[in-house]
mmCIF file of C-alpha atoms in Angstrom:
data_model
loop_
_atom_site.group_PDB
_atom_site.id
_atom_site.type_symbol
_atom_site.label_atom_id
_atom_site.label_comp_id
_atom_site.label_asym_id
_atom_site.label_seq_id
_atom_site.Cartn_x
_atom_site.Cartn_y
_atom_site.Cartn_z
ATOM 1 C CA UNK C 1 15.209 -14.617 -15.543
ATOM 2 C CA UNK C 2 14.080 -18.066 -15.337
ATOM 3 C CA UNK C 3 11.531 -19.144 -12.985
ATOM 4 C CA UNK C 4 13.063 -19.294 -9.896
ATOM 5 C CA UNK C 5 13.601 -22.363 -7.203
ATOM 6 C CA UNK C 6 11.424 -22.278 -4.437
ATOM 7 C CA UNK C 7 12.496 -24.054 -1.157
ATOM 8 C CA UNK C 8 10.477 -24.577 1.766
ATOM 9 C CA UNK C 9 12.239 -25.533 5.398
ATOM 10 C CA UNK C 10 9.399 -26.341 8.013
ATOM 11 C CA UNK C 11 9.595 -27.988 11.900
ATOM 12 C CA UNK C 12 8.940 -27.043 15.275
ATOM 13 C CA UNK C 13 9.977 -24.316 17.295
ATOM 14 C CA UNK C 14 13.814 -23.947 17.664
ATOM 15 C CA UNK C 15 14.720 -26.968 15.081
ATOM 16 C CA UNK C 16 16.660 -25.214 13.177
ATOM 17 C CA UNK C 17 15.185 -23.918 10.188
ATOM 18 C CA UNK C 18 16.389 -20.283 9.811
ATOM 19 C CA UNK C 19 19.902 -21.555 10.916
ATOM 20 C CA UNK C 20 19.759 -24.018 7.582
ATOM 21 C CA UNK C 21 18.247 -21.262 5.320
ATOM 22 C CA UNK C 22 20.549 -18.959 6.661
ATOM 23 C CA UNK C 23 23.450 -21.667 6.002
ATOM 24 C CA UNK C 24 22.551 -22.242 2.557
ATOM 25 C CA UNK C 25 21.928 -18.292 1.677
ATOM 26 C CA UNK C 26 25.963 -18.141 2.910
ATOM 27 C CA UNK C 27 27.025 -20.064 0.237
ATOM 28 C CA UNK C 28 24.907 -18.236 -2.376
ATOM 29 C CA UNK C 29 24.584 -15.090 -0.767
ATOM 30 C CA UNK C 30 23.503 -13.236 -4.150
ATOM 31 C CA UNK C 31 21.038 -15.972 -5.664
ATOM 32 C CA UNK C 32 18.770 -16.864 -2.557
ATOM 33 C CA UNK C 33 16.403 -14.278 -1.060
ATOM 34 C CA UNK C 34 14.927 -15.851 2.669
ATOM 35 C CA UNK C 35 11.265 -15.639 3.324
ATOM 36 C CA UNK C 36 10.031 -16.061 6.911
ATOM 37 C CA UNK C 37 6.622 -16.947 7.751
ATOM 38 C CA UNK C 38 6.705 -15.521 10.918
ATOM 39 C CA UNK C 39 6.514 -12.169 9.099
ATOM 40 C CA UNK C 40 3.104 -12.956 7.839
ATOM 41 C CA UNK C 41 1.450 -13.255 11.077
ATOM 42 C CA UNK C 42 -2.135 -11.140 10.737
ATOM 43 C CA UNK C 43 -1.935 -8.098 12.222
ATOM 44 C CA UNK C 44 -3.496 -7.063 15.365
ATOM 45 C CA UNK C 45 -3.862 -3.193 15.948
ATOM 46 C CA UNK C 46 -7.873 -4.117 16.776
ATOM 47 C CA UNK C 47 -6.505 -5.530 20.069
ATOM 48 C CA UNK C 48 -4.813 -4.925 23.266
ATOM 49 C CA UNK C 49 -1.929 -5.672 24.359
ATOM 50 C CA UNK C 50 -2.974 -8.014 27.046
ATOM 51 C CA UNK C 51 -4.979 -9.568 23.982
ATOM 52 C CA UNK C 52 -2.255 -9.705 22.138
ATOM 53 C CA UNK C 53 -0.173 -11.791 24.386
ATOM 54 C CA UNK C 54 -2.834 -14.561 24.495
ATOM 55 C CA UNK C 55 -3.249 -15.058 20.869
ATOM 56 C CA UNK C 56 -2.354 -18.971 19.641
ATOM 57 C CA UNK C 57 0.519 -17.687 17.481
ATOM 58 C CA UNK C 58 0.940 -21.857 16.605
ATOM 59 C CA UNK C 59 -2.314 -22.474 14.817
ATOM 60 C CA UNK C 60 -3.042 -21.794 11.092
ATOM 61 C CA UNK C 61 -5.705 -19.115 11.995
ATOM 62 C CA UNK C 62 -2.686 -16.821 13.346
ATOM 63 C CA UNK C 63 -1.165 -16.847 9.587
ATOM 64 C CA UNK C 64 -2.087 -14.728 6.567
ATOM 65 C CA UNK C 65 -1.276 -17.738 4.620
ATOM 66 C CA UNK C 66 -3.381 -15.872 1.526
ATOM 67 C CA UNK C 67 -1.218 -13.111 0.984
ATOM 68 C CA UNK C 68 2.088 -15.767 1.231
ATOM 69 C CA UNK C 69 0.701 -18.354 -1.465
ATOM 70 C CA UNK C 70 -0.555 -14.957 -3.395
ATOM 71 C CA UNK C 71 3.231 -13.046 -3.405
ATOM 72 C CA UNK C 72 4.756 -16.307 -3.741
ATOM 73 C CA UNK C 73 2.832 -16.397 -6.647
ATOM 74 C CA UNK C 74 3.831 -12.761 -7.999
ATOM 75 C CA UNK C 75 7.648 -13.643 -7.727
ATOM 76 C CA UNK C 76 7.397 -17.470 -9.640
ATOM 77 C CA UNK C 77 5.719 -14.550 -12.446
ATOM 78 C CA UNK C 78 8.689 -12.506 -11.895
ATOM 79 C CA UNK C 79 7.008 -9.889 -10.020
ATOM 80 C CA UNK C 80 8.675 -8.137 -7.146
ATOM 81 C CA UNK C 81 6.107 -7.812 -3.610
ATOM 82 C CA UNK C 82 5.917 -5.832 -0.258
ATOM 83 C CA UNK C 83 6.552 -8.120 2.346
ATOM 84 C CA UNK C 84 5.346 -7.409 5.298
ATOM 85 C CA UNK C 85 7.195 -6.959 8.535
ATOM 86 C CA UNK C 86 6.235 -8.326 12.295
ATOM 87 C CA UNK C 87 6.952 -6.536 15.776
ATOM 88 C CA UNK C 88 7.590 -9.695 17.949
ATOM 89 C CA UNK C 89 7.831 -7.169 20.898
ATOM 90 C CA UNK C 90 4.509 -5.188 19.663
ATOM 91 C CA UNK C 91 2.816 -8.468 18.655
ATOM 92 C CA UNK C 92 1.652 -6.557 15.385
ATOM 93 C CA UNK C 93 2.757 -5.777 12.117
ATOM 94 C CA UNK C 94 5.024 -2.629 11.439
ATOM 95 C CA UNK C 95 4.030 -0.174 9.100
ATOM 96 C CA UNK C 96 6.718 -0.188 6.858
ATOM 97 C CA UNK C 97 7.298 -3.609 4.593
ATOM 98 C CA UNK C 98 10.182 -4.845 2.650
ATOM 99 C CA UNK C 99 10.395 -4.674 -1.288
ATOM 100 C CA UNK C 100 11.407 -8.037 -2.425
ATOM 101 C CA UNK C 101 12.139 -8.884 -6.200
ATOM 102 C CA UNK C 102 12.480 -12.472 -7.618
ATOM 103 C CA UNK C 103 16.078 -14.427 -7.473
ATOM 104 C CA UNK C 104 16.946 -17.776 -8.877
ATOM 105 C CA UNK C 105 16.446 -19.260 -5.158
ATOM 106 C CA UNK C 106 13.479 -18.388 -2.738
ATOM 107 C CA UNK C 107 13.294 -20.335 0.464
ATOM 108 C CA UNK C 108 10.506 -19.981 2.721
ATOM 109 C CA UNK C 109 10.867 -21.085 6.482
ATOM 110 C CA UNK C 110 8.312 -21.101 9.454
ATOM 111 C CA UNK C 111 6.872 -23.747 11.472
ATOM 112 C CA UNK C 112 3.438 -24.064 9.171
ATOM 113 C CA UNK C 113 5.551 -23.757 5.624
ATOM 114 C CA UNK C 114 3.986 -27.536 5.071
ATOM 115 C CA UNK C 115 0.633 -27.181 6.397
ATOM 116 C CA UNK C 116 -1.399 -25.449 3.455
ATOM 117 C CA UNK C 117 -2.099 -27.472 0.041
ATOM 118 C CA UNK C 118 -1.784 -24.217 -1.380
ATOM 119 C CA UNK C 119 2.054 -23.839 -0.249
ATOM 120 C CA UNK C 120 3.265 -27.229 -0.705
ATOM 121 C CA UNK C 121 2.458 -27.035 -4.480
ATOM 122 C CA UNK C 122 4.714 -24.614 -4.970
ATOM 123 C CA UNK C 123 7.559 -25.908 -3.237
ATOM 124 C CA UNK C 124 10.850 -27.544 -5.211
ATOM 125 C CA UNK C 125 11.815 -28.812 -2.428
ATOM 126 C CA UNK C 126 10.776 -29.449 1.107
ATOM 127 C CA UNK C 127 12.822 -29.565 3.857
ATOM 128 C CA UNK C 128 11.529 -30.476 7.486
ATOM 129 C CA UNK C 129 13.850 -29.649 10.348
ATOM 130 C CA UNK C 130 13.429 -32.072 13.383
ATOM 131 C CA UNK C 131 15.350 -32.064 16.695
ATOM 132 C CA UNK C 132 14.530 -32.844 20.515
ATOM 133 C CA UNK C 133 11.667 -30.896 22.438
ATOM 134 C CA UNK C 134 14.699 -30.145 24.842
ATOM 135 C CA UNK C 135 16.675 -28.373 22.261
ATOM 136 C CA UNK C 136 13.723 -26.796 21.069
ATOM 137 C CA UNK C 137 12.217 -25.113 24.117
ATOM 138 C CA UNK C 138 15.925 -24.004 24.878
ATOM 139 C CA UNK C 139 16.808 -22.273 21.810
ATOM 140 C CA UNK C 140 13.250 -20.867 21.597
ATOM 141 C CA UNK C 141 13.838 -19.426 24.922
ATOM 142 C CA UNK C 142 17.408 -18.337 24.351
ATOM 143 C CA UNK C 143 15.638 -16.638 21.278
ATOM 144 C CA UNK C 144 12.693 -14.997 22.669
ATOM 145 C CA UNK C 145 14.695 -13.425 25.505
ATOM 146 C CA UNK C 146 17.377 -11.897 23.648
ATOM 147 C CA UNK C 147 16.042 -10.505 20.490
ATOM 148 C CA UNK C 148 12.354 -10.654 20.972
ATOM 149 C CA UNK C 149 12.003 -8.434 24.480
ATOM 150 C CA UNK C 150 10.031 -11.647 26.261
ATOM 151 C CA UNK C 151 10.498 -12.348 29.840
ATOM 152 C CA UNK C 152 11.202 -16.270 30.732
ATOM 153 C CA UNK C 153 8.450 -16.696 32.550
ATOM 154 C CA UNK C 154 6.406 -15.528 29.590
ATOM 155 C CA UNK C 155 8.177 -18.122 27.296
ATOM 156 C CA UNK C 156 7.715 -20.734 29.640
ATOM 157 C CA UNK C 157 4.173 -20.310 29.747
ATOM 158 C CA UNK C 158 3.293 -19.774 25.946
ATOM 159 C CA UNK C 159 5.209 -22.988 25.100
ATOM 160 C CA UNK C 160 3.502 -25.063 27.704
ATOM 161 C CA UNK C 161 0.291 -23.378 27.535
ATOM 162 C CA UNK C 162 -0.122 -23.432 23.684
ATOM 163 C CA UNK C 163 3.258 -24.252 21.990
ATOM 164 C CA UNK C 164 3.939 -27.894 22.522
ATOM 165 C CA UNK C 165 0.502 -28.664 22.105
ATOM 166 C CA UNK C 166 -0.123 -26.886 18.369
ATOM 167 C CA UNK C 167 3.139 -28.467 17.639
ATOM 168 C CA UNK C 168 1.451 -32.047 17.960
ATOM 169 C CA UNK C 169 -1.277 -30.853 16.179
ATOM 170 C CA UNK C 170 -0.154 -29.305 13.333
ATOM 171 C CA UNK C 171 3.954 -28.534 12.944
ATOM 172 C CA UNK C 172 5.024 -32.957 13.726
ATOM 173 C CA UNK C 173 1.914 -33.937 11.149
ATOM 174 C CA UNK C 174 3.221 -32.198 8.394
ATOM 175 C CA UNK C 175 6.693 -33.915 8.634
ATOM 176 C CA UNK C 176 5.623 -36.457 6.071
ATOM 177 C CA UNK C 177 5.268 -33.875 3.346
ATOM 178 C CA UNK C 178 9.060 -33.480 3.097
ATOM 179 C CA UNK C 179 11.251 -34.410 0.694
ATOM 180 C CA UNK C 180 13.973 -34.501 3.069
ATOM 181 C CA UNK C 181 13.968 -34.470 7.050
ATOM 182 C CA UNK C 182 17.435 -33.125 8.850
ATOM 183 C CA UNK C 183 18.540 -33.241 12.059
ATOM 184 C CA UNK C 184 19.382 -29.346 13.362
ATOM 185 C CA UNK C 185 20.362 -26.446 11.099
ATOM 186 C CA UNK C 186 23.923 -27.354 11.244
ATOM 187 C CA UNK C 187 23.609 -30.654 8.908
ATOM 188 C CA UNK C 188 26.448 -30.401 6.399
ATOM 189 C CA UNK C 189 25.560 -33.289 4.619
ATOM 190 C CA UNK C 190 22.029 -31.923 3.894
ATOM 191 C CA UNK C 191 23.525 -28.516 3.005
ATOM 192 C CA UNK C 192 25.975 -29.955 0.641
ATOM 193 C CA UNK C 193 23.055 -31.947 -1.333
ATOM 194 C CA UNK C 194 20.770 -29.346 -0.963
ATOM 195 C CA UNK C 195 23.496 -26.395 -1.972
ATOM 196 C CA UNK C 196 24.553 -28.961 -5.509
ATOM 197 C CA UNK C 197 20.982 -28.891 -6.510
ATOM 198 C CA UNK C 198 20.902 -24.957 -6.257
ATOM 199 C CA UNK C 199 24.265 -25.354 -8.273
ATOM 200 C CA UNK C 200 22.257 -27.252 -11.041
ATOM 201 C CA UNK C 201 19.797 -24.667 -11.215
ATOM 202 C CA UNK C 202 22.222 -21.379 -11.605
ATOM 203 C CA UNK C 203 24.135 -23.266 -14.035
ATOM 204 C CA UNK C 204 20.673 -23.835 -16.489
#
């Protein structure tokens, strides 16, 4: 197999990322495998719970961004790697990981995709996904309530407290690494040029 495409999507909180990687994988369901970041958050078994809950999950320090760059490596080799796998409700890593082999697409989404040297070298193409703090802390909320076990009050706090802060520091920054910035995860116009380039590389 050739060496595959590697995609990253990157923005704040709630932009929209995961909705355009998951709108792109929909079209080429068999040919792009979807890496998120968030999985890749260090573990933290060492700490308690209460710990747990105050950790700066928006700064690089909260990222294993070693082991990304290194099984992002493995699978532009052809190798296939053991993702790992994050409890959002445990605030910890699982136990179990995923196998993942190489396809012709790999897109890797997260808030910090841009933020490492080490990551944007790799990347075809970069996509940043921007929309309105409003949106943002909405959907993140929506999000955090319904498939993550938070309580509002919790998400309220984290995003004020630590959230909308990192994201000036280090998510907005990184903006002008991309190759292309989008409104939302719904842009069809970005899909459609993004989805003919993947076209151009099956056809090779």
């Amino acid at each position: 197999m050739a060496k595959p495409m590697l995609i990253g999507i990157a923005g704040g909180t709630g932009s929209g990322k995961s909705t355009f990687a998951e709108g792109l994988k929909k079209l080429f369901p068999e040919d792009i495998t979807i890496i998120s970041y968030d999985n890749y958050y260090k573990p933290q078994d060492h700490l308690t719970m209460e710990e747990r809950v105050k950790t700066n999950y928006d700064c690089p320090d909260a990222l294993d961004t070693d082991l990304l760059v290194k099984h992002l490596r493995q699978l532009l080799a052809g190798e296939c790697v053991d993702v790992p796998k994050y409890d959002f409700c445990r605030h910890t890593r699982c136990s179990e990981v995923t196998c993942l082999c190489p396809t012709p697409v790999i897109i890797v989404d997260g808030i910090l995709t841009f933020h490492d040297e080490r990551l944007r070298e790799l990347f075809d193409i970069k996509i940043y996904a921007d929309a309105d703090a409003d949106e943002r802390i909405l959907r993140r909320l929506r999000r955090d309530v319904t498939e993550r076990g938070r309580d509002i009050d919790g998400v309220i706090n984290q995003y004020v407290s630590t959230v909308k802060v990192m994201h000036g520091i280090y998510v907005e920054p990184t903006k002008k690494y991309a190759d292309l910035i989008i409104n939302g995860g719904r842009n069809k116009v970005a899909l459609d040029v993004i989805a003919s380039r993947i076209k151009r590389k099956l056809k090779k």
